[in-house]
Coordinates of N, CA, C and O in Angstrom, one line a residue:
M1 N 119.9 41.6 226.5 CA 118.7 42.0 227.2 C 117.5 41.0 226.7 O 117.3 40.7 225.6
E2 N 116.9 40.5 227.7 CA 115.8 39.5 227.6 C 114.5 40.1 227.4 O 114.1 41.0 228.2
M3 N 113.7 39.7 226.4 CA 112.3 40.2 226.3 C 111.3 39.6 227.3 O 111.4 38.4 227.6
Q4 N 110.5 40.5 227.9 CA 109.6 39.9 228.9 C 108.4 39.2 228.2 O 108.0 39.7 227.1
N5 N 108.0 38.1 228.7 CA 107.0 37.3 228.1 C 105.6 37.3 228.8 O 104.9 36.4 228.7
T6 N 105.4 38.4 229.5 CA 104.1 38.5 230.2 C 103.0 38.9 229.3 O 103.2 39.7 228.3
I7 N 101.9 38.2 229.4 CA 100.7 38.6 228.6 C 99.5 39.1 229.5 O 99.3 38.4 230.5
S8 N 99.0 40.2 229.1 CA 97.9 40.7 229.9 C 96.7 39.9 229.9 O 96.5 39.2 228.9
K9 N 95.8 40.0 230.9 CA 94.7 39.2 230.9 C 93.7 39.6 229.7 O 93.2 38.7 229.2
P10 N 93.5 40.8 229.5 CA 92.6 41.1 228.3 C 93.1 40.6 227.0 O 92.3 40.1 226.2
A11 N 94.5 40.7 226.8 CA 94.9 40.1 225.5 C 94.8 38.6 225.5 O 94.3 38.0 224.5
W12 N 95.1 37.9 226.6 CA 94.9 36.4 226.6 C 93.4 36.0 226.4 O 93.1 35.1 225.7
W13 N 92.5 36.8 227.1 CA 91.0 36.4 226.9 C 90.6 36.7 225.5 O 89.8 35.9 224.9
T14 N 91.1 37.8 224.9 CA 90.7 38.1 223.5 C 91.2 37.0 222.6 O 90.4 36.6 221.7
G15 N 92.4 36.6 222.8 CA 92.9 35.5 222.0 C 92.2 34.3 222.2 O 91.9 33.5 221.2
T16 N 91.8 33.9 223.4 CA 91.1 32.7 223.7 C 89.7 32.7 223.1 O 89.3 31.7 222.5
I17 N 89.0 33.8 223.2 CA 87.7 33.9 222.6 C 87.8 33.8 221.0 O 87.0 33.1 220.4
V18 N 88.7 34.5 220.4 CA 88.9 34.5 218.9 C 89.3 33.0 218.5 O 88.7 32.5 217.6
K19 N 90.2 32.4 219.3 CA 90.5 31.0 218.9 C 89.4 30.1 219.1 O 89.2 29.2 218.3
G20 N 88.6 30.2 220.1 CA 87.4 29.4 220.3 C 86.4 29.5 219.2 O 85.9 28.5 218.8
L21 N 86.1 30.7 218.8 CA 85.2 30.9 217.7 C 85.7 30.3 216.4 O 85.0 29.7 215.7
L22 N 87.0 30.5 216.1 CA 87.6 30.0 214.9 C 87.5 28.5 214.9 O 87.1 27.8 214.0
C23 N 87.9 27.9 216.1 CA 87.9 26.4 216.2 C 86.4 25.8 216.1 O 86.2 24.8 215.4
L24 N 85.4 26.5 216.7 CA 84.1 26.1 216.5 C 83.6 26.1 215.0 O 83.0 25.1 214.5
F25 N 84.0 27.2 214.3 CA 83.7 27.2 212.9 C 84.4 26.2 212.1 O 83.8 25.5 211.2
L26 N 85.7 25.9 212.4 CA 86.5 25.0 211.6 C 85.9 23.6 211.9 O 85.9 22.7 210.9
V27 N 85.6 23.2 213.1 CA 85.0 21.9 213.4 C 83.7 21.8 212.7 O 83.4 20.7 212.2
F28 N 82.8 22.8 212.8 CA 81.6 22.7 212.1 C 81.7 22.5 210.6 O 81.0 21.6 210.0
D29 N 82.6 23.2 210.0 CA 82.9 23.0 208.5 C 83.5 21.6 208.3 O 83.0 20.9 207.3
A30 N 84.3 21.1 209.1 CA 84.9 19.7 208.9 C 83.7 18.7 209.0 O 83.6 17.7 208.2
I31 N 82.8 18.9 210.0 CA 81.7 17.9 210.2 C 80.8 17.9 209.0 O 80.3 17.0 208.5
M32 N 80.5 19.2 208.5 CA 79.6 19.3 207.2 C 80.3 18.6 206.1 O 79.6 18.0 205.3
K33 N 81.6 18.6 206.0 CA 82.3 17.8 204.9 C 82.2 16.3 205.2 O 82.0 15.6 204.2
L34 N 82.4 15.9 206.4 CA 82.4 14.5 206.7 C 81.0 13.8 206.5 O 80.9 12.7 206.1
I35 N 79.9 14.6 206.8 CA 78.6 14.0 206.6 C 78.1 14.3 205.2 O 76.9 14.0 204.9
K36 N 78.9 15.0 204.4 CA 78.5 15.3 203.0 C 77.3 16.1 202.9 O 76.4 15.7 202.2
N37 N 77.3 17.2 203.6 CA 76.0 18.1 203.6 C 75.9 18.5 202.1 O 76.9 18.8 201.5
P38 N 74.7 18.6 201.6 CA 74.4 19.0 200.2 C 75.1 20.3 199.8 O 75.6 20.4 198.7
S39 N 75.0 21.3 200.7 CA 75.6 22.5 200.4 C 77.2 22.5 200.3 O 77.8 23.1 199.4
A40 N 77.8 21.6 201.2 CA 79.2 21.4 201.0 C 79.6 20.7 199.7 O 80.6 21.0 199.1
V41 N 78.8 19.8 199.3 CA 79.0 19.1 198.0 C 78.9 20.0 196.9 O 79.8 20.0 196.0
E42 N 77.9 20.8 196.9 CA 77.6 21.8 195.8 C 78.8 22.8 195.7 O 79.2 23.1 194.6
N43 N 79.2 23.3 196.9 CA 80.2 24.3 196.9 C 81.6 23.7 196.4 O 82.3 24.4 195.8
T44 N 81.8 22.5 196.8 CA 83.0 21.8 196.4 C 83.0 21.6 194.8 O 84.0 21.8 194.1
R45 N 81.9 21.2 194.3 CA 81.7 21.1 192.8 C 81.9 22.4 192.1 O 82.6 22.5 191.1
Q46 N 81.4 23.4 192.7 CA 81.5 24.8 192.1 C 82.9 25.2 192.1 O 83.3 26.0 191.1
M47 N 83.8 24.7 193.0 CA 85.2 25.1 193.0 C 86.0 24.3 191.9 O 87.2 24.5 191.7
G48 N 85.3 23.3 191.4 CA 86.0 22.4 190.4 C 86.7 21.1 190.9 O 87.5 20.6 190.3
L49 N 86.4 20.8 192.2 CA 86.9 19.7 192.8 C 86.0 18.5 192.8 O 84.8 18.7 192.8
P50 N 86.5 17.3 192.7 CA 85.6 16.1 192.6 C 84.9 15.8 194.0 O 85.5 16.2 195.0
E51 N 83.9 15.3 194.0 CA 83.1 15.0 195.2 C 83.9 14.0 196.1 O 83.7 14.0 197.4
S52 N 84.7 13.1 195.5 CA 85.4 12.1 196.3 C 86.4 12.7 197.2 O 86.9 12.1 198.2
C53 N 86.8 14.0 197.1 CA 87.8 14.5 198.0 C 87.2 15.2 199.2 O 88.0 15.6 200.2
I54 N 85.9 15.3 199.3 CA 85.2 16.0 200.4 C 85.5 15.3 201.8 O 85.9 16.0 202.7
P55 N 85.5 14.0 201.9 CA 85.8 13.3 203.2 C 87.2 13.5 203.6 O 87.5 13.8 204.7
F56 N 88.2 13.5 202.6 CA 89.6 13.7 202.9 C 89.8 15.2 203.5 O 90.4 15.4 204.5
L57 N 89.1 16.1 202.9 CA 89.3 17.5 203.3 C 88.7 17.7 204.7 O 89.2 18.4 205.5
G58 N 87.5 17.0 205.0 CA 86.9 17.0 206.3 C 87.8 16.5 207.4 O 88.0 17.0 208.4
V59 N 88.5 15.3 207.1 CA 89.4 14.7 208.1 C 90.6 15.6 208.3 O 91.0 15.8 209.4
Y60 N 91.2 16.1 207.2 CA 92.3 16.9 207.3 C 92.0 18.1 208.1 O 92.8 18.6 209.0
L61 N 90.9 18.8 207.9 CA 90.5 20.0 208.6 C 90.3 19.7 210.1 O 90.7 20.4 211.0
L62 N 89.7 18.6 210.4 CA 89.4 18.1 211.7 C 90.6 17.8 212.6 O 90.9 18.3 213.6
L63 N 91.5 17.1 211.9 CA 92.9 16.8 212.6 C 93.7 18.1 212.7 O 94.3 18.2 213.8
S64 N 93.7 19.0 211.7 CA 94.5 20.2 211.9 C 93.9 21.1 213.0 O 94.8 21.7 213.7
T65 N 92.7 21.1 213.1 CA 92.0 21.9 214.2 C 92.3 21.3 215.5 O 92.6 22.0 216.5
A66 N 92.3 19.9 215.6 CA 92.7 19.3 216.9 C 94.1 19.6 217.3 O 94.4 19.8 218.4
L67 N 95.0 19.6 216.3 CA 96.4 19.9 216.6 C 96.5 21.4 217.0 O 97.4 21.7 217.9
Y68 N 95.7 22.2 216.4 CA 95.8 23.7 216.8 C 95.2 23.9 218.2 O 95.7 24.8 218.9
I69 N 94.3 23.2 218.6 CA 93.6 23.3 219.9 C 94.6 22.8 221.0 O 94.7 23.4 222.1
Y70 N 95.3 21.7 220.8 CA 96.2 21.1 221.8 C 97.4 22.0 222.0 O 98.1 22.1 221.0
P71 N 97.7 22.4 223.2 CA 98.8 23.4 223.4 C 100.2 22.9 222.9 O 100.9 23.7 222.4
K72 N 100.5 21.6 223.0 CA 101.8 21.1 222.6 C 102.0 21.1 221.1 O 103.1 21.1 220.7
T73 N 101.0 21.1 220.4 CA 101.1 21.0 219.0 C 100.5 22.2 218.3 O 100.1 22.0 217.1
V74 N 100.3 23.2 218.9 CA 99.7 24.4 218.4 C 100.4 24.9 217.1 O 99.8 25.4 216.1
M75 N 101.7 24.8 217.1 CA 102.4 25.4 216.0 C 102.2 24.5 214.7 O 102.1 25.0 213.6
L76 N 102.2 23.2 214.9 CA 102.0 22.3 213.9 C 100.5 22.5 213.3 O 100.3 22.5 212.1
G77 N 99.6 22.6 214.3 CA 98.2 22.9 213.9 C 98.1 24.2 213.1 O 97.3 24.2 212.1
M78 N 98.8 25.2 213.5 CA 98.7 26.5 212.7 C 99.3 26.3 211.3 O 98.8 26.9 210.3
L79 N 100.4 25.5 211.2 CA 101.0 25.3 209.9 C 100.1 24.5 209.0 O 99.9 24.9 207.8
F80 N 99.4 23.5 209.6 CA 98.4 22.7 208.8 C 97.2 23.5 208.4 O 96.7 23.4 207.3
L81 N 96.7 24.3 209.3 CA 95.6 25.2 209.0 C 95.9 26.3 207.9 O 95.1 26.6 207.0
A82 N 97.1 26.8 208.0 CA 97.6 27.8 207.1 C 97.7 27.1 205.7 O 97.3 27.8 204.7
A83 N 98.1 25.9 205.6 CA 98.2 25.2 204.3 C 96.9 24.9 203.7 O 96.6 25.2 202.6
Y84 N 96.0 24.5 204.6 CA 94.5 24.3 204.2 C 93.9 25.5 203.7 O 93.3 25.5 202.7
L85 N 94.0 26.6 204.6 CA 93.3 27.8 204.2 C 94.0 28.5 203.0 O 93.3 29.1 202.2
G86 N 95.2 28.4 202.9 CA 95.9 29.0 201.7 C 95.5 28.2 200.4 O 95.2 28.9 199.3
A87 N 95.4 26.9 200.5 CA 95.0 26.1 199.3 C 93.5 26.5 199.0 O 93.1 26.6 197.8
A88 N 92.7 26.7 200.0 CA 91.3 27.1 199.8 C 91.1 28.4 199.1 O 90.4 28.6 198.1
A89 N 92.0 29.4 199.5 CA 92.0 30.7 198.9 C 92.4 30.6 197.4 O 91.9 31.2 196.5
G90 N 93.5 29.8 197.2 CA 93.9 29.6 195.8 C 92.9 28.9 194.9 O 92.7 29.3 193.7
I91 N 92.2 27.9 195.4 CA 91.2 27.2 194.6 C 90.1 28.1 194.4 O 89.5 28.2 193.2
M92 N 89.6 29.0 195.4 CA 88.5 29.9 195.2 C 88.9 31.0 194.2 O 88.1 31.3 193.3
F93 N 90.1 31.4 194.2 CA 90.6 32.4 193.3 C 90.6 31.8 191.8 O 90.1 32.5 190.9
R94 N 91.0 30.7 191.7 CA 91.1 30.0 190.4 C 89.7 29.7 189.8 O 89.5 29.8 188.6
A95 N 88.8 29.4 190.7 CA 87.4 29.1 190.2 C 86.7 30.3 189.6 O 85.8 30.2 188.8
G96 N 87.2 31.5 190.0 CA 86.6 32.7 189.4 C 85.2 33.0 189.8 O 84.5 33.5 189.0
I97 N 84.9 32.7 191.0 CA 83.4 32.9 191.5 C 83.3 34.5 191.7 O 84.2 35.1 192.1
A98 N 82.1 34.9 191.4 CA 81.8 36.4 191.6 C 82.1 36.8 192.9 O 81.8 36.1 193.9
G99 N 82.6 38.1 193.1 CA 82.9 38.6 194.4 C 84.3 38.2 194.7 O 85.1 37.9 193.8
H100 N 84.7 38.2 195.9 CA 86.0 37.8 196.4 C 85.9 36.8 197.5 O 86.4 37.2 198.6
P101 N 85.4 35.6 197.3 CA 85.3 34.7 198.4 C 86.6 34.2 198.9 O 86.8 33.6 200.0
Y102 N 87.7 34.3 198.1 CA 89.0 33.9 198.4 C 89.6 34.6 199.7 O 90.5 34.3 200.4
V103 N 89.0 35.8 200.0 CA 89.4 36.6 201.1 C 89.1 36.0 202.4 O 89.8 36.1 203.4
F104 N 88.0 35.3 202.4 CA 87.5 34.7 203.7 C 88.5 33.7 204.2 O 88.9 33.9 205.5
P105 N 89.1 32.7 203.5 CA 90.1 31.9 204.1 C 91.4 32.6 204.5 O 92.0 32.2 205.5
M106 N 91.7 33.6 203.8 CA 92.9 34.4 204.1 C 92.7 35.1 205.4 O 93.7 35.1 206.3
V107 N 91.6 35.6 205.7 CA 91.2 36.3 207.0 C 91.3 35.3 208.1 O 91.8 35.5 209.2
F108 N 90.7 34.1 207.9 CA 90.7 33.1 208.9 C 92.2 32.7 209.2 O 92.5 32.4 210.4
A109 N 93.0 32.5 208.3 CA 94.4 32.2 208.5 C 95.1 33.3 209.3 O 95.9 32.9 210.3
L110 N 94.8 34.5 209.0 CA 95.4 35.6 209.8 C 94.9 35.6 211.2 O 95.7 35.8 212.1
F111 N 93.7 35.3 211.3 CA 93.1 35.3 212.7 C 93.6 34.1 213.6 O 93.7 34.2 214.8
T112 N 94.0 33.0 212.9 CA 94.6 31.9 213.7 C 95.9 32.3 214.3 O 96.2 32.0 215.4
V113 N 96.7 33.1 213.5 CA 98.0 33.6 214.0 C 97.8 34.6 215.1 O 98.4 34.7 216.1
I114 N 96.9 35.6 214.8 CA 96.6 36.7 215.8 C 96.1 36.1 217.1 O 96.6 36.6 218.1
A115 N 95.2 35.1 217.1 CA 94.7 34.6 218.3 C 95.8 33.9 219.1 O 95.9 34.1 220.3
E116 N 96.6 33.2 218.4 CA 97.7 32.5 219.2 C 98.8 33.5 219.6 O 99.4 33.4 220.7
Y117 N 99.0 34.6 218.8 CA 99.9 35.6 219.3 C 99.5 36.3 220.5 O 100.3 36.6 221.4
L118 N 98.1 36.5 220.7 CA 97.6 37.1 221.9 C 97.6 36.1 223.1 O 97.7 36.6 224.2
R119 N 97.7 34.9 222.9 CA 97.6 33.9 223.9 C 99.0 33.3 224.3 O 99.1 32.9 225.5
N120 N 99.9 33.2 223.4 CA 101.1 32.4 223.6 C 102.4 33.3 223.6 O 102.7 33.9 222.6
G121 N 103.1 33.2 224.7 CA 104.3 34.0 224.8 C 105.4 33.6 223.9 O 106.3 34.3 223.5
K122 N 105.5 32.2 223.6 CA 106.5 31.6 222.7 C 106.3 32.3 221.3 O 107.4 32.6 220.6
I123 N 105.1 32.4 220.9 CA 104.9 32.9 219.5 C 105.2 34.5 219.5 O 105.7 35.0 218.5
R124 N 105.0 35.1 220.6 CA 105.4 36.5 220.7 C 106.9 36.7 220.6 O 107.3 37.6 220.0
T125 N 107.6 35.7 221.1 CA 109.1 35.8 220.9 C 109.5 35.6 219.4 O 110.5 36.1 218.9
M126 N 108.8 34.7 218.7 CA 109.0 34.4 217.4 C 108.6 35.6 216.4 O 109.2 35.8 215.4
L127 N 107.6 36.3 216.8 CA 107.1 37.4 216.0 C 107.2 38.7 216.8 O 106.2 39.2 217.3
P128 N 108.4 39.2 217.0 CA 108.5 40.4 217.9 C 108.1 41.7 217.2 O 108.9 42.1 216.4
F129 N 106.9 42.2 217.5 CA 106.5 43.4 216.9 C 106.8 44.7 217.8 O 106.4 45.7 217.5
T130 N 107.5 44.4 218.9 CA 107.9 45.5 219.8 C 109.5 45.6 219.8 O 110.1 44.6 219.4
K131 N 110.0 46.6 220.3 CA 111.5 46.8 220.4 C 112.1 45.9 221.4 O 111.6 45.7 222.5

């Protein structure tokens, strides 16, 4: 029995809007790192990372987001973004900053998968949540 791969318009639009908002934020964050915005520098230092790693993180995030946006490389982009966001969560947890800032990158990683699940039939077959 073959699973049907049809996606409803509301699900597709919801996924597209969520993906668009995520990508806008990720590109904004990458640009702030590339131009070495003072708040980005301060936050990086607060996490215990050297200032010299900020441009690399910006380029990595920008390239990962570009791969996530392009339909043929969406899976590779999701993998790279999950790695980036997972590392960010780990570094934030290790830094021991007050509150729970490490939850933010974990939620973003979850939303990258949810957005693509809503948009992409191939991912729905990989993650079958229905019978």
